[in-house]
Coordinates of C-alpha atoms in Angstrom, one line a residue:
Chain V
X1 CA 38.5 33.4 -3.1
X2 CA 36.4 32.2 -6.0
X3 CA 38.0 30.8 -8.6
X4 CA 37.6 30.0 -12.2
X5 CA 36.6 26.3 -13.5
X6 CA 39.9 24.0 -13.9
X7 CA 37.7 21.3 -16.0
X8 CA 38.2 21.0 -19.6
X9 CA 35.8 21.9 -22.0
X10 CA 34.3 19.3 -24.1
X11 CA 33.9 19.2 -27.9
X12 CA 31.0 16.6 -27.8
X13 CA 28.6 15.4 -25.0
X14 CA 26.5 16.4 -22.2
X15 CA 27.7 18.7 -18.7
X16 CA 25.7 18.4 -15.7
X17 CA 26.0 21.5 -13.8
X18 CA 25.1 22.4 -10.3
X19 CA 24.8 18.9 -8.6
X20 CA 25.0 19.3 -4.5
X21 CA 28.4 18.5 -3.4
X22 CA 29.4 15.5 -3.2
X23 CA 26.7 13.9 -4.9
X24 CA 28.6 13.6 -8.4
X25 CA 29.5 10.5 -8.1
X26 CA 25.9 8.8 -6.9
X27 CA 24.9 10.8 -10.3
X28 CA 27.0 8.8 -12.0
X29 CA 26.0 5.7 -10.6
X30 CA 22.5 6.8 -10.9
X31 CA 23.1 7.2 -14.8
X32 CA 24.4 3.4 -14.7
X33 CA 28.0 5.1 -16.3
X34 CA 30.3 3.8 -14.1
X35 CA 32.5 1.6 -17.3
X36 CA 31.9 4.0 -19.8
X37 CA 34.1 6.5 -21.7
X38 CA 35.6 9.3 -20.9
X39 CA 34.2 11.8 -17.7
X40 CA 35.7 14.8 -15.9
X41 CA 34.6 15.0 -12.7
X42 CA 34.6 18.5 -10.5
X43 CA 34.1 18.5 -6.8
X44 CA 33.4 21.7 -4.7
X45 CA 32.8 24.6 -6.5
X46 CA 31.9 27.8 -5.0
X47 CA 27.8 28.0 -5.8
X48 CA 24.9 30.2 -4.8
X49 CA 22.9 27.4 -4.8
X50 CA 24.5 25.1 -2.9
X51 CA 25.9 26.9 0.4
X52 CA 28.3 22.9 1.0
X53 CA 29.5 23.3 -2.8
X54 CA 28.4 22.1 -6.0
X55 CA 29.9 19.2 -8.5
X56 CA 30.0 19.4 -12.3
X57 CA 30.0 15.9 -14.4
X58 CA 31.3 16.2 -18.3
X59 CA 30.6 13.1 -19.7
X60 CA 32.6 12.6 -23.4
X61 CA 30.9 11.8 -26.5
X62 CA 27.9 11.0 -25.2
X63 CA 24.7 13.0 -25.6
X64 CA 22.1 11.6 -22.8
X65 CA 18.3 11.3 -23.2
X66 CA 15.7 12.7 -21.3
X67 CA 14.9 9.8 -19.7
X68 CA 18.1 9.1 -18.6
X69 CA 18.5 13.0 -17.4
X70 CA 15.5 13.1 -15.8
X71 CA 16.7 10.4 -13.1
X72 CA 19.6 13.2 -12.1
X73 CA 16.2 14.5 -10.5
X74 CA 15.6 12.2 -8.1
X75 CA 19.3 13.2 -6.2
X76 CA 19.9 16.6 -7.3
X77 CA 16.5 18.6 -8.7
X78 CA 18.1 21.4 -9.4
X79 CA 20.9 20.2 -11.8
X80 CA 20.8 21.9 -15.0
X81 CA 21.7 19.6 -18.8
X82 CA 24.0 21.1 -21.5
X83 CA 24.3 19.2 -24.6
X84 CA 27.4 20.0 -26.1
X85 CA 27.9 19.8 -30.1
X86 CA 31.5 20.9 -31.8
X87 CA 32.5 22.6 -28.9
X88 CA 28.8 24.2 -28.4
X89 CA 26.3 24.0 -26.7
X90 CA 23.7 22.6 -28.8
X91 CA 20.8 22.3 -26.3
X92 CA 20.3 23.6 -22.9
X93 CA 17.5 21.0 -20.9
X94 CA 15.4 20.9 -17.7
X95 CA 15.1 18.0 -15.8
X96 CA 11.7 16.7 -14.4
X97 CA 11.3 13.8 -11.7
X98 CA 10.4 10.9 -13.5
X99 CA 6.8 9.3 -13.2
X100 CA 8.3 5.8 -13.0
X101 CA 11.8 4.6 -11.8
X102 CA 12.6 0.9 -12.2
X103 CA 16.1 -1.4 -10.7
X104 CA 18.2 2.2 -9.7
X105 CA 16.3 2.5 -6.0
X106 CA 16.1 0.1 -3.3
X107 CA 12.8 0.0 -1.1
X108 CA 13.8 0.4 2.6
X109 CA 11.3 -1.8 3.3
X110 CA 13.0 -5.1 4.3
X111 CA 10.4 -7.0 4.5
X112 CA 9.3 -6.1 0.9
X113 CA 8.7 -8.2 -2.4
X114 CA 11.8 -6.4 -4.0
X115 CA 14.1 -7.2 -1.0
X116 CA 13.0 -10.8 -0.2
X117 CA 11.1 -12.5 -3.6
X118 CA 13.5 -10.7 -6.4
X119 CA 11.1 -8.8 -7.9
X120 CA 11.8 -6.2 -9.7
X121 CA 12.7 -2.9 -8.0
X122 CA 10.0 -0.2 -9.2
X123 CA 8.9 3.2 -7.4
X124 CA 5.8 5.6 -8.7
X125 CA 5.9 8.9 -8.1
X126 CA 3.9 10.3 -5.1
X127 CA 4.4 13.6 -4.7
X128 CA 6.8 16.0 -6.6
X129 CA 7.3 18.5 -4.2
X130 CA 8.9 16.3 -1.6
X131 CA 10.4 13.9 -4.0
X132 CA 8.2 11.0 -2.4
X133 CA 7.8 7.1 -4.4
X134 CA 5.6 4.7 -3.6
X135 CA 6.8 1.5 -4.2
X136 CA 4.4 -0.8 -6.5
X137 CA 5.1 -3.5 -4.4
X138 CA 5.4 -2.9 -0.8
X139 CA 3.1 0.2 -1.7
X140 CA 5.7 2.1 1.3
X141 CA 5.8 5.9 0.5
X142 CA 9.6 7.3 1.0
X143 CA 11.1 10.7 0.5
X144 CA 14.1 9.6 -2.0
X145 CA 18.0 9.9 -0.7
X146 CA 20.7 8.8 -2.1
X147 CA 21.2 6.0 0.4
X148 CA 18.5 4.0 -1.5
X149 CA 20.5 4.3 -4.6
X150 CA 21.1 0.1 -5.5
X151 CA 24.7 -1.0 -4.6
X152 CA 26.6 -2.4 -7.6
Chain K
X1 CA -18.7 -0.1 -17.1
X2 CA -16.2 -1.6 -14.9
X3 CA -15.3 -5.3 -15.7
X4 CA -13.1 -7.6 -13.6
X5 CA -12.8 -10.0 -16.1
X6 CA -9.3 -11.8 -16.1
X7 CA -8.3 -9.0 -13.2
X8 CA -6.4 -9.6 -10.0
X9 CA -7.2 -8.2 -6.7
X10 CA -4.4 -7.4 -5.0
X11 CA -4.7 -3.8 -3.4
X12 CA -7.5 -1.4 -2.2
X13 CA -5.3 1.1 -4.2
X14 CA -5.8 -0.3 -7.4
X15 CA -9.5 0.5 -6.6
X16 CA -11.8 3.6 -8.3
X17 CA -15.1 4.5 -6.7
X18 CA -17.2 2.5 -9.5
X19 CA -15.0 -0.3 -8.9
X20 CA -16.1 -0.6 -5.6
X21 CA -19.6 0.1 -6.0
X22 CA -19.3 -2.7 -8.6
X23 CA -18.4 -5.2 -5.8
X24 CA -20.7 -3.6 -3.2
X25 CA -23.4 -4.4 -5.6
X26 CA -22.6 -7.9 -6.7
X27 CA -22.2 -8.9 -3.0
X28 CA -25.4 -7.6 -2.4
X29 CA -26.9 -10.3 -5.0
X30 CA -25.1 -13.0 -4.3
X31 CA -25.7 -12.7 -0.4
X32 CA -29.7 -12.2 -1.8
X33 CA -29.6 -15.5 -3.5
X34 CA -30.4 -13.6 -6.7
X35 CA -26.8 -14.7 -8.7
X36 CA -25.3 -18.8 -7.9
X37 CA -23.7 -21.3 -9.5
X38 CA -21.6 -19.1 -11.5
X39 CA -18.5 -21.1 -10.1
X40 CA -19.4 -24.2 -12.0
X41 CA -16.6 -25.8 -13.5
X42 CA -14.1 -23.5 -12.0
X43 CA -10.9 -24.8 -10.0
X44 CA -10.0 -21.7 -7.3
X45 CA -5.8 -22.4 -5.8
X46 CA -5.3 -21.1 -2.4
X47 CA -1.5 -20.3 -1.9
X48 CA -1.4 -20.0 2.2
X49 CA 2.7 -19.4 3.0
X50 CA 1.5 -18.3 6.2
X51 CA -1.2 -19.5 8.1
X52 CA -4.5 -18.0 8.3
X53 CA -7.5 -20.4 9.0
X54 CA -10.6 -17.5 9.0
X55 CA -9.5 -16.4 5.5
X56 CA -8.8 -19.5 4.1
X57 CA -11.5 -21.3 5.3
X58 CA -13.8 -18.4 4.3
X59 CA -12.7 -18.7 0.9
X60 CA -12.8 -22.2 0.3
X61 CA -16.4 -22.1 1.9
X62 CA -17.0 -19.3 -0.6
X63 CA -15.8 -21.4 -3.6
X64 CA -18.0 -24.3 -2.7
X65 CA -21.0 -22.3 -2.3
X66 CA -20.7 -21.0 -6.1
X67 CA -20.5 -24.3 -7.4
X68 CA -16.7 -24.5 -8.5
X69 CA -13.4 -26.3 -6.3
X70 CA -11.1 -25.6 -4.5
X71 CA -7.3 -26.8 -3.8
X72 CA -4.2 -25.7 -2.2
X73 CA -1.6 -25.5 0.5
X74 CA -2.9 -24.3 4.2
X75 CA 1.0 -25.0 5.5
X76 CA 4.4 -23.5 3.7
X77 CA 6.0 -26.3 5.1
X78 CA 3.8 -28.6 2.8
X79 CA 5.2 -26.8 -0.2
X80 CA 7.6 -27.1 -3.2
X81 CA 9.0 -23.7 -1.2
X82 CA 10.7 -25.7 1.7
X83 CA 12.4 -27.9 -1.0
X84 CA 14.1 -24.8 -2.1
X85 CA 11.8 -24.0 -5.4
X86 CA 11.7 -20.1 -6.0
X87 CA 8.4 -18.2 -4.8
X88 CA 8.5 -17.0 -9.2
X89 CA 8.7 -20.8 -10.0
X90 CA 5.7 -22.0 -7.6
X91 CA 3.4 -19.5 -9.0
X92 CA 4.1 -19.7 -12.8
X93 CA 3.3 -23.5 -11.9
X94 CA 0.5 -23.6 -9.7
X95 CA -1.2 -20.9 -12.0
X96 CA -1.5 -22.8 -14.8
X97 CA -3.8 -25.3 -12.5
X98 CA -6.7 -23.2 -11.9
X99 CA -8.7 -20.5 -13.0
X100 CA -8.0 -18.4 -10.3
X101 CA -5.1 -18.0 -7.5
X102 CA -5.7 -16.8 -3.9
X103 CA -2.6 -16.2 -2.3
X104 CA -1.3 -15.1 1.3
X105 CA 2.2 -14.6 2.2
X106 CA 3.8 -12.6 5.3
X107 CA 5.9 -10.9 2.6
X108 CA 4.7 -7.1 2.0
X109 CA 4.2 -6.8 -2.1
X110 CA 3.9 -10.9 -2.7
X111 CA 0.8 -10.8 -4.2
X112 CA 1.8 -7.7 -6.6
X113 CA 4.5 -9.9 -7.6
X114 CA 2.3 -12.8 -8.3
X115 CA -0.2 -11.3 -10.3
X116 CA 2.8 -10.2 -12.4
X117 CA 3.4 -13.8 -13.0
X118 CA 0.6 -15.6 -12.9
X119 CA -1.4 -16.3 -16.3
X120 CA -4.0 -16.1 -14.3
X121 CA -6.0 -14.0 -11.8
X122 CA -4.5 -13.4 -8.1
X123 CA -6.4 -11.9 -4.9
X124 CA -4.7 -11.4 -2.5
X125 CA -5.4 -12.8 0.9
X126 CA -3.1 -10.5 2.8
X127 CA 0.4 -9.5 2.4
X128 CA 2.4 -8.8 5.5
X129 CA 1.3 -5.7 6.8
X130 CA 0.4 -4.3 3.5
X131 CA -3.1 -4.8 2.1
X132 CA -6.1 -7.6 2.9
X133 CA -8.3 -6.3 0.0
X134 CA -11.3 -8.4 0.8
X135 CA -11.1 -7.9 4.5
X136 CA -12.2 -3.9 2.7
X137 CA -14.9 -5.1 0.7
X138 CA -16.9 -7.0 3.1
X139 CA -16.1 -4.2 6.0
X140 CA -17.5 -1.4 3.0
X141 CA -20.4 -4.6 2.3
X142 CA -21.8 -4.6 5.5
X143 CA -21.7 -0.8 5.7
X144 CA -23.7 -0.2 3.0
X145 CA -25.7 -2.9 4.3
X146 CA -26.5 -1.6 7.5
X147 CA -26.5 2.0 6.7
X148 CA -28.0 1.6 2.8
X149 CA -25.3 3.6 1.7
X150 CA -21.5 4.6 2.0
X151 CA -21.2 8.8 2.0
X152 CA -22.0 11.0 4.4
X153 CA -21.2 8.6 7.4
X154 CA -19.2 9.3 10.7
X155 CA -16.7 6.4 11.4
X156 CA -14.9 6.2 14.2
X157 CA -11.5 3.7 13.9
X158 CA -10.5 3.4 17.0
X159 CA -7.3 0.6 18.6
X160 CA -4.0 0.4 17.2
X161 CA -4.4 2.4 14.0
X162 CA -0.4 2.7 13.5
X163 CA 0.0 -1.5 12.9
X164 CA -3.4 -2.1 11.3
X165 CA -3.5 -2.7 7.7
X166 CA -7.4 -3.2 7.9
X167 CA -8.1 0.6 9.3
X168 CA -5.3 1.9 6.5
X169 CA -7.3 0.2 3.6
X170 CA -10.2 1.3 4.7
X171 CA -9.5 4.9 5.7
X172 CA -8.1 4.8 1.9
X173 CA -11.4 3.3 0.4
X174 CA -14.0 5.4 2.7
X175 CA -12.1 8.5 1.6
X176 CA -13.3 7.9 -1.5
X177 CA -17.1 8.8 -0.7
X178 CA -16.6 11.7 1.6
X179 CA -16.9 10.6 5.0
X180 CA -15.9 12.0 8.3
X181 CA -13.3 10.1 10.4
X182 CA -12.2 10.5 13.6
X183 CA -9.4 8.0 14.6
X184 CA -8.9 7.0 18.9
X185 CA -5.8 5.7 19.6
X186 CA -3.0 6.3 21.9
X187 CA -0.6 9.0 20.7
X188 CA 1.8 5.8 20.4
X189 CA -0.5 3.5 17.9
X190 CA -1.9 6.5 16.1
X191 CA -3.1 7.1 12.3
X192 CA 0.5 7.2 9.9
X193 CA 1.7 10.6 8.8
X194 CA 1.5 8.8 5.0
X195 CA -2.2 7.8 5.5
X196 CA -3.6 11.1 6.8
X197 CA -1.2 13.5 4.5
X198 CA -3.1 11.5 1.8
X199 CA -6.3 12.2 3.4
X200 CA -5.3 15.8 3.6
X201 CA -4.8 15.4 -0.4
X202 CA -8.3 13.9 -1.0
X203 CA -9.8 16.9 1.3
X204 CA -11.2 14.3 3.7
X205 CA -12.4 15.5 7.2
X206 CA -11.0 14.2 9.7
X207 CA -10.3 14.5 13.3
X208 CA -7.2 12.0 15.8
X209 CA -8.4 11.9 19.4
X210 CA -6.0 10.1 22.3
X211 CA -9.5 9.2 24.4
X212 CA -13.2 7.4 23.3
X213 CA -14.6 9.9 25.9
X214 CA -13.6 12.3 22.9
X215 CA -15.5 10.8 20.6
X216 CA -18.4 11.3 22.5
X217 CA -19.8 14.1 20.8
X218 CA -18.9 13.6 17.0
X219 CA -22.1 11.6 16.9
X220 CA -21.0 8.3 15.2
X221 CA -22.8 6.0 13.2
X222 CA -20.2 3.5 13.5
X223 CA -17.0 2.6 15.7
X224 CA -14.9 0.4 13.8
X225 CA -12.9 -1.7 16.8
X226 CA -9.4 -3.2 16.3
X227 CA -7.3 -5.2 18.6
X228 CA -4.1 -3.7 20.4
X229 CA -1.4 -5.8 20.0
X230 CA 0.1 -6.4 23.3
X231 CA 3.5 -6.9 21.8
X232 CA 3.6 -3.7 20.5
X233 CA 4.3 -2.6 24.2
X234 CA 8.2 -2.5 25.3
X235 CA 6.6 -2.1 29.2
X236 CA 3.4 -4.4 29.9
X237 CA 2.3 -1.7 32.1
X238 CA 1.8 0.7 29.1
X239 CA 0.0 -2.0 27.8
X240 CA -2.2 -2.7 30.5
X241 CA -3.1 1.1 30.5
X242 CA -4.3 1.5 26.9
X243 CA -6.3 -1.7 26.9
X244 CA -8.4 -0.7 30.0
X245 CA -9.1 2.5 28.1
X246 CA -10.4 1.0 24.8
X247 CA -12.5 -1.6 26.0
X248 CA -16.4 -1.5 24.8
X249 CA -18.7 -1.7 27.5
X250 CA -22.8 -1.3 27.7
X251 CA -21.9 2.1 29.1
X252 CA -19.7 3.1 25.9
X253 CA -22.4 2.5 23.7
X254 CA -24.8 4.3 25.6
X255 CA -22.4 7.5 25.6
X256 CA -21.8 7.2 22.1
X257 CA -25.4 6.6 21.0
X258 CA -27.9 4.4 21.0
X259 CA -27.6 4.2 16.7
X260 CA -23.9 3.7 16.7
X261 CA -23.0 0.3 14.7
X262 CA -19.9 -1.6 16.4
X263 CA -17.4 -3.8 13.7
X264 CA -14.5 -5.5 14.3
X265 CA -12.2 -7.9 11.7
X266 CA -11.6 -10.2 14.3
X267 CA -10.3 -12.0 16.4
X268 CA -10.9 -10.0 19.7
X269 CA -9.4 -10.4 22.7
X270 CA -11.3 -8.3 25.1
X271 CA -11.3 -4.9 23.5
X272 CA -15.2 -5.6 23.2
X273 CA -17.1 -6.9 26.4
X274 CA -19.0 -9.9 25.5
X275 CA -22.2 -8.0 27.1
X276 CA -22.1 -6.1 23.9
X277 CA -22.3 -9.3 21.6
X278 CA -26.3 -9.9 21.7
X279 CA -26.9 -5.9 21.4
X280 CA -28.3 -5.0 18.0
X281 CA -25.4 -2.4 17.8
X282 CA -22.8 -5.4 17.6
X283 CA -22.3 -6.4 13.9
X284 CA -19.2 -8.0 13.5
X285 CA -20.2 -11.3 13.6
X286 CA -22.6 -10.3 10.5
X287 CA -19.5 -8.4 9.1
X288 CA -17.4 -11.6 9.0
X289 CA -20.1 -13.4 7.8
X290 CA -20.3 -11.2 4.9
X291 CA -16.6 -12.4 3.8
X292 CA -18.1 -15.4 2.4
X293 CA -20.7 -13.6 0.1
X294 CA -18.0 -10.8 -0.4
X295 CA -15.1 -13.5 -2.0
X296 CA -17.9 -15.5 -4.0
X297 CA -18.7 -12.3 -5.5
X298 CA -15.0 -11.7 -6.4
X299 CA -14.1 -14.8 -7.1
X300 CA -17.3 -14.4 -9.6
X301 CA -16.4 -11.6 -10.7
X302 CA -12.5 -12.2 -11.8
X303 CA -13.2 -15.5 -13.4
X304 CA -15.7 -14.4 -15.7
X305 CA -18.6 -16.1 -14.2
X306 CA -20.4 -13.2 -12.8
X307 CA -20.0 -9.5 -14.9

């Protein structure tokens, strides 16, 4: 039976809707929030989307960029951005895959730069379609999952 | 107009179609005698963390031939590495000894990282399985050379084209000139998914064929030969099969055609019968000639003394 939302509504902030169960929390680790504020988290909601379920992320007082949005892309393309003012939503955003993406992705490659010298982790979009980085150093293609998400 | 000026060379990626030309070009005049000297006064570093004597050598022959000098470690033993010292640390140091730094180093995405923190330029000598830019520009050199031009050729790559950084480099700078590949390998060693999905992208024709007997009839002008890698093989019977297959004979270039133009980046083992060596098809000892005239011109080119 579907059932209506048991997550409180927010006065200020930004909702992230329609994230693939049970990726909320890699969102969250993807956003580099895991110490901060106030966040509800909603697991397994009924969703036409998402035949497993989707999440839903309110994160208090706290209205993100773009840039930071746009990373939710790289795990879950089709979640959508409210940005909630006085109880309202003030703005309602798509997110794109980013052209760059620096320290949040490992390169699988364990024989590259990244994994062995320290350098810094960075991936350049490939192809959109497929989600694909290169990585600047190793120059290895990859379809992005949330296994290369960096441990903290 | 493309200048290299204060550049690094680290990947065939990096690379436009004038940039190439550009090097093409200059490698031409150097090799010609027309451009020398242009060294003079210059020290060139030569970062080896793995071991490499063709290259190395190659280069250093390269820097003394354009008038400047050369220093640096064949042996990563002999370094400041095996005292502990951090790859970052060794190249912010040695960097600020010369005017130019030519690194090697088994790991994939070293010399990205070094021309990151070098203040001044890298080329890469090879990184791991990733890129060995200049082993590109003298194969594309000594293309143009024997053909007078780089478009509108039929190349065949043919070995283990899976492994081999040389034939993905290449594949990736040929593309840019519209060519017509055809890759012969066993379905095991064959062309990566990656490498031909971005030929697909770059509407380059191409064609993957499991036997040279194949090839016969796509009327090559060259067959670009690399070495099979025994170790590759989990059953030295496998092994044994594929090699006997790919092996260069009179009688292969004679079904191929008599115009076809054989290169390899050497070493050999026996992928190439030694009958073939004195033929006027066989130009990979020309080819790795050209690496000398090929890193002059780029060492020329990066350090200002040649634009």
């Amino acid at each position: 039976m579907a059932r209506t939302y048991k997550v409180y509504s927010i006065e200020d902030g930004t909702v992230i809707d329609h994230i693939p169960t049970p990726l909320a929390l890699k969102v969250i680790r993807i956003l580099g929030l895991e110490n901060e504020g106030i966040m509800t988290i909603g697991i397994g909601f009924n969703s036409e989307k998402h035949p497993r379920g989707k999440d839903i992320l309110k994160i208090e007082n706290r209205e993100l960029s773009h840039e930071e949005t746009n990373k939710i892309a790289l795990i879950a393309p089709d979640a959508t951005i409210n940005i909630i003012k006085n109880g309202k939503v003030a703005e309602k955003r798509q997110i794109t895959l980013p052209s760059e993406v620096r320290d949040i992705l490992s390169c699988p490659n364990p024989n590259c730069a990244t994994n062995k010298l320290g350098a810094r982790k960075h991936f350049v979009l490939e192809n959109k379609g497929t989600v694909t980085y290169r990585c600047r150093y190793c120059e290895r293609a990859t379809v992005v999952n949330a296994d290369m998400l960096t441990k903290k | 107009m493309v200048s290299f000026n204060g550049r690094s060379i680290v990947s065939i990626r990096d690379m436009s179609h004038d940039d190439l030309i550009k090097v093409v070009e200059t490698t031409k005049r150097v090799k010609h005698g027309e451009l020398s000297g242009f060294l003079k006064g210059k020290t060139v570093a030569t970062l080896f963390f793995e071991p490499s004597t063709r290259t190395r050598l190659s280069f250093e022959s390269a820097v003394f031939k354009s008038g400047g000098s050369v220093f640096g470690i064949a042996n990563p033993k002999a370094s400041s590495q095996s005292k502990g010292e951090s790859f970052a640390d060794s190249i912010r140091t040695v960097s600020g000894y010369c005017d130019v730094l030519v690194i090697r180093h088994p790991v994939e995405g070293a010399a990205r990282m070094a021309s990151e923190l070098s203040s001044t330029p890298v080329i890469n000598a090879g990184d791991g399985a990733n890129q060995h830019p200049t082993q590109t520009f003298l194969d594309l050199f000594t293309i143009n050379e024997s053909f007078g031009r780089l478009e509108n050729l039929k190349i065949g790559m043919m070995g283990d084209l899976k492994y081999g950084r040389t034939v993905h480099s290449l594949a990736h700078a040929l593309a840019l000139f519209g060519n017509e590949l055809t890759f012969i390998s066993p379905p095991s060693l064959q062309m990566p998914e990656n490498i031909l999905k971005e030929l697909d992208d770059r509407n380059v024709k191409y064609k993957s064929v499991a036997d040279l007997e194949d090839a016969e009839n796509c009327d090559l002008d060259i067959l670009y030969v690399t070495r099979i890698q025994k170790e590759r093989f989990g059953d030295p019977q496998e092994y044994e099969k594929v090699a006997g297959i790919y092996r260069i004979t009179q009688e292969t270039i004679r079904l191929l055609g008599e115009g076809i133009r054989v290169m390899h980046p050497l070493p050999r083992v026996d992928e190439i019968a030694e009958e073939i060596d004195s033929m006027p098809n066989a130009i990979y000892f020309t080819q790795a000639h050209n690496g000398i005239p090929t890193r002059q011109a780029l060492l020329g080119l990066v350090t200002g003394g040649l634009d």
